[in-house]
XYZ file of C-alpha atoms in Angstrom:
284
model
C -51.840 -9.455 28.025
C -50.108 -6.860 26.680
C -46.944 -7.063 24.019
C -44.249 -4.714 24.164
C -42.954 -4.401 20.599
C -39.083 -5.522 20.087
C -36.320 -2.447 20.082
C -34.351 -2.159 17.030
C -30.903 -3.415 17.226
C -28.522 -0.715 17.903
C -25.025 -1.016 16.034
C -22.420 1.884 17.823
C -19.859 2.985 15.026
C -16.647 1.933 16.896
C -14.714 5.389 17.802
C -11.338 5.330 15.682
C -8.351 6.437 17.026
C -5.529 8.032 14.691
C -1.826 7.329 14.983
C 1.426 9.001 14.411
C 2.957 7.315 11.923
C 6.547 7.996 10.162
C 6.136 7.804 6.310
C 9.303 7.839 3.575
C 8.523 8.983 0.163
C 10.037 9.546 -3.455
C 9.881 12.728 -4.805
C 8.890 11.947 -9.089
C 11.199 14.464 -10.237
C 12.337 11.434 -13.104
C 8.946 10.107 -13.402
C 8.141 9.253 -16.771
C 6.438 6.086 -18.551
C 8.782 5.084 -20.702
C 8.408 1.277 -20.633
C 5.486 -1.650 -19.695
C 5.529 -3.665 -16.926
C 1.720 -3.467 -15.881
C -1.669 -3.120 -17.412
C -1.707 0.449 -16.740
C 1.271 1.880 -18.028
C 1.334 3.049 -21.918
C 4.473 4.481 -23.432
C 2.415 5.951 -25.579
C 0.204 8.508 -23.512
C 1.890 11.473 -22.778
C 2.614 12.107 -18.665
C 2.724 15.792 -17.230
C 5.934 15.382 -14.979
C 5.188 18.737 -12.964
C 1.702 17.506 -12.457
C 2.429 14.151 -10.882
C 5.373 16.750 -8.625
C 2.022 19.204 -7.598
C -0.118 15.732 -7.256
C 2.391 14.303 -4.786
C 3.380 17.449 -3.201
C -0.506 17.527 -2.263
C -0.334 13.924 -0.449
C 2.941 15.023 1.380
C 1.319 17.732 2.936
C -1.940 16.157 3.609
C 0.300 13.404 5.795
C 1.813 16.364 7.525
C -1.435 18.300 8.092
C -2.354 15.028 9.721
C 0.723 15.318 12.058
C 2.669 12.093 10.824
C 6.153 12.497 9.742
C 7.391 12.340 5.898
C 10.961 11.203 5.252
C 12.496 11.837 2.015
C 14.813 9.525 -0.508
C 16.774 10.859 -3.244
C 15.327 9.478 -6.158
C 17.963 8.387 -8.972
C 18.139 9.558 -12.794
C 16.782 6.599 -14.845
C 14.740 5.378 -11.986
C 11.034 6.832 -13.234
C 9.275 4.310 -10.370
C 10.892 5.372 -7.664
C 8.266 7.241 -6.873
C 6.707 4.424 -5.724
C 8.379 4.197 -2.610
C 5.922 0.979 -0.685
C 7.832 -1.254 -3.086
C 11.125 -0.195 -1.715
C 11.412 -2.027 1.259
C 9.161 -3.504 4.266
C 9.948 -2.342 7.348
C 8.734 -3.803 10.764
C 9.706 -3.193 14.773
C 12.920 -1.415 12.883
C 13.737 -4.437 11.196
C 14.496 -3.483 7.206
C 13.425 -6.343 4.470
C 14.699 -5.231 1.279
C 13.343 -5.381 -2.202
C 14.072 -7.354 -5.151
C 12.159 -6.848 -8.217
C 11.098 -9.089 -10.754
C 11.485 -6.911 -13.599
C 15.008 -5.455 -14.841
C 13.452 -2.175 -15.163
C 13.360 -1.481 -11.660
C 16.530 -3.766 -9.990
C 18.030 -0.361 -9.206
C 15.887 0.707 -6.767
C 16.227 -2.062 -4.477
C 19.815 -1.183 -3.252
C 19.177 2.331 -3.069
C 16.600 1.887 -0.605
C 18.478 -0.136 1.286
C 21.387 2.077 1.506
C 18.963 4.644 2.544
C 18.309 2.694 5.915
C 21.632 1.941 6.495
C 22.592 5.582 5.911
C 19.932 6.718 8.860
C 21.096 3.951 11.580
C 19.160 1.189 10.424
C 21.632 -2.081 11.437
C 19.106 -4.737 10.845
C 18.984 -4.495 6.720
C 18.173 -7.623 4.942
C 19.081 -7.921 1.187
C 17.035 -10.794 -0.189
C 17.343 -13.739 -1.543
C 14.248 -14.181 -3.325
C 11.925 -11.605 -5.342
C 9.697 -9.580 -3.178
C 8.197 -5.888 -3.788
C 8.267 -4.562 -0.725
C 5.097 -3.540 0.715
C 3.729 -3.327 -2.519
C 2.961 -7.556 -1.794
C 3.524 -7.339 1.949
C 0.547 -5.352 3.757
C 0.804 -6.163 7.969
C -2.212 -6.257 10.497
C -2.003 -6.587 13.724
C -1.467 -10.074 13.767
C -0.440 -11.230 10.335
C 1.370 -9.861 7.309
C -0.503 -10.314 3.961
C 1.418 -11.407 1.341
C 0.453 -10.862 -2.524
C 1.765 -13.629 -5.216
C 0.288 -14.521 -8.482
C 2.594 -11.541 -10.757
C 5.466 -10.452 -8.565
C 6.673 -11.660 -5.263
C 7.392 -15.165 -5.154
C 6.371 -17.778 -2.687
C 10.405 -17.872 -1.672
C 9.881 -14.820 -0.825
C 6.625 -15.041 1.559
C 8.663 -17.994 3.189
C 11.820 -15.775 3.643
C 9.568 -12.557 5.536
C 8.247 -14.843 8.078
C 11.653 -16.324 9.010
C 13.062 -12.860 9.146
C 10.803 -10.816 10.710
C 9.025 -14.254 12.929
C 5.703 -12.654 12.018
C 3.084 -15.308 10.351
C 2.515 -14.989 6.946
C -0.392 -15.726 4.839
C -0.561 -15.831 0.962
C -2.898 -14.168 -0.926
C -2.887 -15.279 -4.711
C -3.744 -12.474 -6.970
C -5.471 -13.058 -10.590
C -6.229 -10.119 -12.165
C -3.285 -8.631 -13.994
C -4.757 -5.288 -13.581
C -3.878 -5.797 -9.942
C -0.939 -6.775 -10.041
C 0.350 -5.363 -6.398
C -1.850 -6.666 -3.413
C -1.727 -2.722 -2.006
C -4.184 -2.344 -5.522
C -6.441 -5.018 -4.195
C -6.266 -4.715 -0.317
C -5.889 -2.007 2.187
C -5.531 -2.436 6.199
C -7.303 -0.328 8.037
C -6.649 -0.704 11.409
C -4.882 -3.521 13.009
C -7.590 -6.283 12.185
C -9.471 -4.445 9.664
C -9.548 -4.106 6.049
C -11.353 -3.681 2.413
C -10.464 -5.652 -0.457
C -11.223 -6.458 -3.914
C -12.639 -10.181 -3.868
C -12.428 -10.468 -7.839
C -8.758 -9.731 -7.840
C -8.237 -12.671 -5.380
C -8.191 -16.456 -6.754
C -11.418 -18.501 -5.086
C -8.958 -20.081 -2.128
C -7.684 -16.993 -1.121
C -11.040 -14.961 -1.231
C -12.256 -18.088 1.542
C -9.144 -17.192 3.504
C -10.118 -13.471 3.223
C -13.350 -14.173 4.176
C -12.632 -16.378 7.043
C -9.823 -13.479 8.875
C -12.022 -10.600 7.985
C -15.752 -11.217 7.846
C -16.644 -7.602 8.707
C -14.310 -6.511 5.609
C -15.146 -3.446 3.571
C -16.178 -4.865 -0.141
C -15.109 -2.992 -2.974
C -17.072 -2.641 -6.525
C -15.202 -2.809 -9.604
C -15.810 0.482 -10.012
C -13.827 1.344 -6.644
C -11.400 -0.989 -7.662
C -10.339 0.647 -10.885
C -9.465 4.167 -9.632
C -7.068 2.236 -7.712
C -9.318 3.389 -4.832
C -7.943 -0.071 -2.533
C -4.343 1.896 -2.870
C -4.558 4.058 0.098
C -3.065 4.411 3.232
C -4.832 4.458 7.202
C -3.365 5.875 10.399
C -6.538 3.817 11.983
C -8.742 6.790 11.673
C -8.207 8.885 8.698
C -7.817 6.844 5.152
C -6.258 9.049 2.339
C -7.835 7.261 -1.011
C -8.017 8.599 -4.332
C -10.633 11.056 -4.678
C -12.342 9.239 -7.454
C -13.584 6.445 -4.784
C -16.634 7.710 -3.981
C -18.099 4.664 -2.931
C -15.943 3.609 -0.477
C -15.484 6.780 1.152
C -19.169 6.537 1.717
C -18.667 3.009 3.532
C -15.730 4.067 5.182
C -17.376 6.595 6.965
C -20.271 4.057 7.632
C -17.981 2.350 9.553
C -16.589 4.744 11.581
C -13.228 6.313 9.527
C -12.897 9.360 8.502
C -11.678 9.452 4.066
C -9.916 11.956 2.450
C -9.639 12.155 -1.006
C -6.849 13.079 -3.182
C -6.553 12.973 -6.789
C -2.878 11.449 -8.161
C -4.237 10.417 -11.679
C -0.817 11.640 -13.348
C 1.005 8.767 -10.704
C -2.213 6.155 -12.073
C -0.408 6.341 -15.192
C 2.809 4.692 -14.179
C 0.358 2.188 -12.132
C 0.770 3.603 -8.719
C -1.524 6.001 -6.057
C -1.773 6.661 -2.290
C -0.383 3.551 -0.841
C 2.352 3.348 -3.874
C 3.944 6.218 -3.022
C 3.816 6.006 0.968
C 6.199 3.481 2.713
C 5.257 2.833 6.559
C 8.440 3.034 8.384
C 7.502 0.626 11.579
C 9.712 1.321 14.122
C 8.452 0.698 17.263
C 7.593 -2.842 18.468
């Protein structure tokens, strides 16, 4: 009797499928470090303003090589963080959630992108009650938004984004002061895909990660501290800091496509990719 012997298992790498998106972003013309509110700012170190312009000028154009669109704020004297334009506001099927920050330092730029919406026809603005950083805590999926607490956005304010946008909401609980923003310890990929740090995530919400994405991309510490989880996916191309080379090996196992950019001058004010890139959503 004869045996055939068993094929291997084949595993297809699932074809990806870019999409347009519309991006606003913060020119750093006042970027400076001039105070601490994170791990990885330091008064102290000197900061090359024209380099962090050239670095950023370099991720504007590689969103419009890509064909997306890039929107533009003013950015205001005395705000050096504007730059950081996720943590302005969270926008979803046109609807406009806007920031409050926790620390004085940056209360400013709250309003200002608000009044940037309203300015461009945006009617449904929220100005909120409770403390929330924009997307820098509020990362959406296809089904859920993921919500960072544990250093800035509240609980209140996890509780207020579901009843205003009627979107579930889960909380993630972030321990690691070094990642202090979920967008530095989780990126979405695609609708229901995305890579994470687990040791920036307490032991309950690492189960709950776990649990919604079991296919998750994993990232090493050493991923993890070139801010390499701060980048930004139209579903097939992932812009990442350069430095990353780990995961831009597994994301191409799986099927994306990463390209690297180096914004070290922005790393010093605690910010990269995903920092300085706001998804405007505004199509349901």
């Amino acid at each position: 009797m004869s045996h055939s012997a068993t094929a291997p298992v084949q595993y297809r790498t699932p074809a990806r499928q870019a999409r347009t998106r519309r991006y606003l972003m913060c020119r750093p013309t006042y970027f400076e470090v001039s105070y601490r509110i994170n791990p990885w700012m330091d008064p102290a170190k000197p900061v090359d303003r024209d380099l962090a312009v050239a670095q950023w000028e370099r991720l504007r154009e590689v969103y419009l090589g890509l064909g997306h669109q890039v929107d533009l704020i003013e950015p205001l004297p005395g705000t050096p963080d504007m730059v950081y334009a996720a943590n302005g506001a969270t926008v979803i099927d046109g609807k406009v959630l806007g920031a409050r920050f926790r620390n004085q330092e940056r209360a400013a730029e709250g309003p200002a992108y608000q009044e940037w919406f309203r300015a461009h026809g945006y009617t449904d603005v929220l100005d909120p009650r409770h403390v929330n950083e924009g997307e820098g805590d509020f990362l959406v999926t296809g089904a859920w938004i993921l919500a960072g607490t544990g250093f800035r956005t509240s609980p209140q304010g996890h509780a207020e984004a579901q009843e205003f946008f009627g979107r579930p909401v889960i909380g993630l609980e972030l321990v690691d002061p070094r990642y202090y923003h979920l967008d530095t310890a989780l990126a979405v990929l695609d609708d229901n895909e995305v890579m994470y740090n687990p040791a920036a995530f307490s032991p309950g919400s690492r189960a709950v990660l776990e649990r919604l994405f079991p296919t998750a991309v994993l990232a090493s510490a050493a991923d993890a501290e070139v801010f390499g989880l701060n980048a930004v996916s139209d579903g097939r191309n992932v812009v990442l800091p350069q430095a990353a080379v780990g995961l831009a090996d597994q994301l191409r196992r799986h099927g994306f496509e990463p390209i690297g950019v180096d914004l070290f001058e922005l790393l010093k004010g605690g910010g990269s990719v995903k920092c300085c890139t706001l998804d405007v959503r505004d199509q349901r």
